[in-house]
Amino acid sequence: IMKLKFVISLLLTLSVTLGHAQSANLKVNQIFDGRVVPKERMVLTRVKGRSLSKYGLTYYRSARFVATRWERDQCIAIVENDMANNRLGSSTKRSEKHTSITLMLKPKGTTNCFISFVCSKESNNQYNTIVIYMEGTVKTIAELKKRINN
């Protein structure tokens, strides 16, 4: 019975954790789910709880990988789709070798949500890429950047 309680508890915890970004029906979930870049090529990180409180965040999820040009273009299209359909504010910087997009999504109740995408050209067809989804009490992109950079 103790093992059964543990398994049920674990499954409930996982379902809550996995449901974070999914509940917002975001296209960016395609990236985290490995539908653009295989999961074996990604470093996936999830953080919840007190360790994020100094940043005004309650949930952090990232995917870091080296993308091909096609994969990079797919990721940009996905983030831009979420930007077009869900954003309250955004910040975009683009050059030949670097793309940076940060957007604030419509809040989920009292929780503010953000997506950040950063991609830098490493070689001809290789792009160091990171996609981040965050939730918390931070009110704006400027405040988020300030908290993270301090």
PDB file of C-alpha atoms in Angstrom:
ATOM      1  CA  ILE A   1       0.000   0.000   0.000  1.00  0.00           C
ATOM      2  CA  MET A   2       2.880   2.350   0.750  1.00  0.00           C
ATOM      3  CA  LYS A   3       4.306   1.775  -2.761  1.00  0.00           C
ATOM      4  CA  LEU A   4       0.898   2.409  -4.318  1.00  0.00           C
ATOM      5  CA  LYS A   5       0.555   5.717  -2.449  1.00  0.00           C
ATOM      6  CA  PHE A   6       4.035   6.718  -3.590  1.00  0.00           C
ATOM      7  CA  VAL A   7       3.288   5.867  -7.235  1.00  0.00           C
ATOM      8  CA  ILE A   8      -0.018   7.767  -7.151  1.00  0.00           C
ATOM      9  CA  SER A   9       1.686  10.749  -5.528  1.00  0.00           C
ATOM     10  CA  LEU A  10       4.464  10.664  -8.128  1.00  0.00           C
ATOM     11  CA  LEU A  11       1.986  10.482 -11.016  1.00  0.00           C
ATOM     12  CA  LEU A  12      -0.024  13.408  -9.658  1.00  0.00           C
ATOM     13  CA  THR A  13       3.134  15.475  -9.242  1.00  0.00           C
ATOM     14  CA  LEU A  14       4.271  14.679 -12.765  1.00  0.00           C
ATOM     15  CA  SER A  15       0.892  15.502 -14.277  1.00  0.00           C
ATOM     16  CA  VAL A  16       0.889  18.911 -12.566  1.00  0.00           C
ATOM     17  CA  THR A  17       4.471  19.637 -13.642  1.00  0.00           C
ATOM     18  CA  LEU A  18       3.959  18.518 -17.222  1.00  0.00           C
ATOM     19  CA  GLY A  19       0.764  20.520 -17.495  1.00  0.00           C
ATOM     20  CA  HIS A  20       2.341  23.916 -16.874  1.00  0.00           C
ATOM     21  CA  ALA A  21       3.012  25.209 -20.383  1.00  0.00           C
ATOM     22  CA  GLN A  22       0.519  22.811 -21.963  1.00  0.00           C
ATOM     23  CA  SER A  23      -2.386  24.424 -20.131  1.00  0.00           C
ATOM     24  CA  ALA A  24      -1.807  27.581 -22.111  1.00  0.00           C
ATOM     25  CA  ASN A  25      -2.031  25.662 -25.438  1.00  0.00           C
ATOM     26  CA  LEU A  26       1.271  27.089 -26.596  1.00  0.00           C
ATOM     27  CA  LYS A  27       2.958  26.016 -29.818  1.00  0.00           C
ATOM     28  CA  VAL A  28       6.311  26.201 -28.005  1.00  0.00           C
ATOM     29  CA  ASN A  29       5.378  22.876 -26.378  1.00  0.00           C
ATOM     30  CA  GLN A  30       6.241  21.255 -29.725  1.00  0.00           C
ATOM     31  CA  ILE A  31       9.862  22.202 -29.055  1.00  0.00           C
ATOM     32  CA  PHE A  32       9.871  20.906 -25.461  1.00  0.00           C
ATOM     33  CA  ASP A  33       8.130  17.689 -26.568  1.00  0.00           C
ATOM     34  CA  GLY A  34      10.890  16.900 -29.079  1.00  0.00           C
ATOM     35  CA  ARG A  35       8.785  17.406 -32.207  1.00  0.00           C
ATOM     36  CA  VAL A  36      11.285  19.801 -33.816  1.00  0.00           C
ATOM     37  CA  VAL A  37      14.607  18.605 -32.388  1.00  0.00           C
ATOM     38  CA  PRO A  38      14.807  15.054 -30.995  1.00  0.00           C
ATOM     39  CA  LYS A  39      14.892  14.982 -27.178  1.00  0.00           C
ATOM     40  CA  GLU A  40      18.176  13.029 -27.286  1.00  0.00           C
ATOM     41  CA  ARG A  41      19.853  16.173 -28.660  1.00  0.00           C
ATOM     42  CA  MET A  42      18.385  18.504 -26.032  1.00  0.00           C
ATOM     43  CA  VAL A  43      19.285  19.379 -22.486  1.00  0.00           C
ATOM     44  CA  LEU A  44      15.920  19.820 -20.767  1.00  0.00           C
ATOM     45  CA  THR A  45      15.642  21.611 -17.433  1.00  0.00           C
ATOM     46  CA  ARG A  46      12.659  22.147 -15.126  1.00  0.00           C
ATOM     47  CA  VAL A  47      12.773  24.095 -11.886  1.00  0.00           C
ATOM     48  CA  LYS A  48       9.941  24.845  -9.453  1.00  0.00           C
ATOM     49  CA  GLY A  49       9.817  26.353  -6.004  1.00  0.00           C
ATOM     50  CA  ARG A  50      11.839  28.559  -3.700  1.00  0.00           C
ATOM     51  CA  SER A  51      15.056  28.550  -5.690  1.00  0.00           C
ATOM     52  CA  LEU A  52      13.278  30.765  -8.245  1.00  0.00           C
ATOM     53  CA  SER A  53      11.665  33.203  -5.802  1.00  0.00           C
ATOM     54  CA  LYS A  54      14.495  35.769  -5.969  1.00  0.00           C
ATOM     55  CA  TYR A  55      13.704  36.122  -9.684  1.00  0.00           C
ATOM     56  CA  GLY A  56       9.960  36.497  -9.090  1.00  0.00           C
ATOM     57  CA  LEU A  57       9.371  33.133 -10.764  1.00  0.00           C
ATOM     58  CA  THR A  58       7.541  29.993  -9.675  1.00  0.00           C
ATOM     59  CA  TYR A  59       8.294  27.775 -12.699  1.00  0.00           C
ATOM     60  CA  TYR A  60      11.152  27.601 -15.210  1.00  0.00           C
ATOM     61  CA  ARG A  61      11.488  25.217 -18.145  1.00  0.00           C
ATOM     62  CA  SER A  62      14.239  25.271 -20.767  1.00  0.00           C
ATOM     63  CA  ALA A  63      15.453  23.309 -23.769  1.00  0.00           C
ATOM     64  CA  ARG A  64      19.039  23.826 -24.937  1.00  0.00           C
ATOM     65  CA  PHE A  65      20.341  22.298 -28.176  1.00  0.00           C
ATOM     66  CA  VAL A  66      22.349  22.789 -31.340  1.00  0.00           C
ATOM     67  CA  ALA A  67      19.912  23.238 -34.209  1.00  0.00           C
ATOM     68  CA  THR A  68      20.243  22.936 -37.964  1.00  0.00           C
ATOM     69  CA  ARG A  69      19.109  25.901 -40.051  1.00  0.00           C
ATOM     70  CA  TRP A  70      15.755  24.149 -40.709  1.00  0.00           C
ATOM     71  CA  GLU A  71      15.239  23.391 -36.992  1.00  0.00           C
ATOM     72  CA  ARG A  72      16.127  26.982 -36.075  1.00  0.00           C
ATOM     73  CA  ASP A  73      13.633  28.303 -38.638  1.00  0.00           C
ATOM     74  CA  GLN A  74      10.934  25.953 -37.281  1.00  0.00           C
ATOM     75  CA  CYS A  75      11.602  27.123 -33.709  1.00  0.00           C
ATOM     76  CA  ILE A  76      11.420  30.786 -34.725  1.00  0.00           C
ATOM     77  CA  ALA A  77       8.114  30.161 -36.550  1.00  0.00           C
ATOM     78  CA  ILE A  78       6.690  28.418 -33.465  1.00  0.00           C
ATOM     79  CA  VAL A  79       7.739  31.204 -31.091  1.00  0.00           C
ATOM     80  CA  GLU A  80       6.407  33.835 -33.517  1.00  0.00           C
ATOM     81  CA  ASN A  81       3.083  31.968 -33.675  1.00  0.00           C
ATOM     82  CA  ASP A  82       2.787  32.120 -29.877  1.00  0.00           C
ATOM     83  CA  MET A  83       3.834  35.759 -30.053  1.00  0.00           C
ATOM     84  CA  ALA A  84       1.068  36.555 -32.560  1.00  0.00           C
ATOM     85  CA  ASN A  85      -1.643  34.697 -30.646  1.00  0.00           C
ATOM     86  CA  ASN A  86      -0.857  35.159 -26.956  1.00  0.00           C
ATOM     87  CA  ARG A  87       1.450  38.056 -26.275  1.00  0.00           C
ATOM     88  CA  LEU A  88       0.987  41.129 -24.159  1.00  0.00           C
ATOM     89  CA  GLY A  89       4.446  42.491 -24.936  1.00  0.00           C
ATOM     90  CA  SER A  90       7.604  41.438 -26.717  1.00  0.00           C
ATOM     91  CA  SER A  91      11.224  42.252 -27.395  1.00  0.00           C
ATOM     92  CA  THR A  92      12.975  41.049 -30.557  1.00  0.00           C
ATOM     93  CA  LYS A  93      16.555  41.489 -31.780  1.00  0.00           C
ATOM     94  CA  ARG A  94      17.786  39.970 -35.031  1.00  0.00           C
ATOM     95  CA  SER A  95      21.024  39.948 -36.946  1.00  0.00           C
ATOM     96  CA  GLU A  96      22.694  37.570 -39.386  1.00  0.00           C
ATOM     97  CA  LYS A  97      24.260  35.571 -36.545  1.00  0.00           C
ATOM     98  CA  HIS A  98      21.902  36.113 -33.593  1.00  0.00           C
ATOM     99  CA  THR A  99      18.157  36.034 -32.894  1.00  0.00           C
ATOM    100  CA  SER A 100      16.640  36.923 -29.527  1.00  0.00           C
ATOM    101  CA  ILE A 101      12.898  36.964 -28.826  1.00  0.00           C
ATOM    102  CA  THR A 102      11.302  37.483 -25.421  1.00  0.00           C
ATOM    103  CA  LEU A 103       7.566  37.691 -24.997  1.00  0.00           C
ATOM    104  CA  MET A 104       5.109  38.139 -22.200  1.00  0.00           C
ATOM    105  CA  LEU A 105       2.017  36.017 -22.657  1.00  0.00           C
ATOM    106  CA  LYS A 106      -1.509  36.615 -21.477  1.00  0.00           C
ATOM    107  CA  PRO A 107      -1.554  35.773 -17.750  1.00  0.00           C
ATOM    108  CA  LYS A 108      -2.985  32.550 -16.333  1.00  0.00           C
ATOM    109  CA  GLY A 109      -5.042  33.992 -13.501  1.00  0.00           C
ATOM    110  CA  THR A 110      -2.582  35.966 -11.369  1.00  0.00           C
ATOM    111  CA  THR A 111       0.463  34.233 -12.871  1.00  0.00           C
ATOM    112  CA  ASN A 112       2.417  35.970 -15.612  1.00  0.00           C
ATOM    113  CA  CYS A 113       4.004  33.809 -18.316  1.00  0.00           C
ATOM    114  CA  PHE A 114       7.054  34.439 -20.512  1.00  0.00           C
ATOM    115  CA  ILE A 115       8.846  32.765 -23.414  1.00  0.00           C
ATOM    116  CA  SER A 116      12.440  33.533 -24.297  1.00  0.00           C
ATOM    117  CA  PHE A 117      14.222  32.271 -27.416  1.00  0.00           C
ATOM    118  CA  VAL A 118      17.909  32.874 -28.102  1.00  0.00           C
ATOM    119  CA  CYS A 119      19.794  31.485 -31.066  1.00  0.00           C
ATOM    120  CA  SER A 120      23.403  32.176 -32.156  1.00  0.00           C
ATOM    121  CA  LYS A 121      25.113  30.925 -35.295  1.00  0.00           C
ATOM    122  CA  GLU A 122      27.983  28.577 -34.473  1.00  0.00           C
ATOM    123  CA  SER A 123      28.930  27.484 -38.010  1.00  0.00           C
ATOM    124  CA  ASN A 124      27.345  27.150 -41.467  1.00  0.00           C
ATOM    125  CA  ASN A 125      24.408  24.997 -40.424  1.00  0.00           C
ATOM    126  CA  GLN A 126      24.745  24.896 -36.621  1.00  0.00           C
ATOM    127  CA  TYR A 127      22.899  27.211 -34.207  1.00  0.00           C
ATOM    128  CA  ASN A 128      23.284  27.209 -30.416  1.00  0.00           C
ATOM    129  CA  THR A 129      19.690  27.546 -29.260  1.00  0.00           C
ATOM    130  CA  ILE A 130      17.833  27.884 -25.980  1.00  0.00           C
ATOM    131  CA  VAL A 131      14.069  28.091 -25.496  1.00  0.00           C
ATOM    132  CA  ILE A 132      12.742  29.063 -22.063  1.00  0.00           C
ATOM    133  CA  TYR A 133       9.220  29.117 -20.629  1.00  0.00           C
ATOM    134  CA  MET A 134       8.745  30.909 -17.276  1.00  0.00           C
ATOM    135  CA  GLU A 135       5.878  31.650 -14.906  1.00  0.00           C
ATOM    136  CA  GLY A 136       5.758  33.958 -11.901  1.00  0.00           C
ATOM    137  CA  THR A 137       4.789  37.263 -10.359  1.00  0.00           C
ATOM    138  CA  VAL A 138       7.156  39.363 -12.496  1.00  0.00           C
ATOM    139  CA  LYS A 139       5.051  42.093 -14.113  1.00  0.00           C
ATOM    140  CA  THR A 140       6.991  42.997 -17.283  1.00  0.00           C
ATOM    141  CA  ILE A 141       9.763  41.842 -19.621  1.00  0.00           C
ATOM    142  CA  ALA A 142      11.941  44.731 -18.415  1.00  0.00           C
ATOM    143  CA  GLU A 143      11.494  43.647 -14.781  1.00  0.00           C
ATOM    144  CA  LEU A 144      12.262  40.036 -15.700  1.00  0.00           C
ATOM    145  CA  LYS A 145      15.490  41.038 -17.493  1.00  0.00           C
ATOM    146  CA  LYS A 146      16.504  43.257 -14.576  1.00  0.00           C
ATOM    147  CA  ARG A 147      15.951  40.493 -11.994  1.00  0.00           C
ATOM    148  CA  ILE A 148      17.814  37.884 -14.048  1.00  0.00           C
ATOM    149  CA  ASN A 149      20.772  40.141 -14.820  1.00  0.00           C
ATOM    150  CA  ASN A 150      21.310  41.233 -11.190  1.00  0.00           C
TER     151      ASN A 150
END
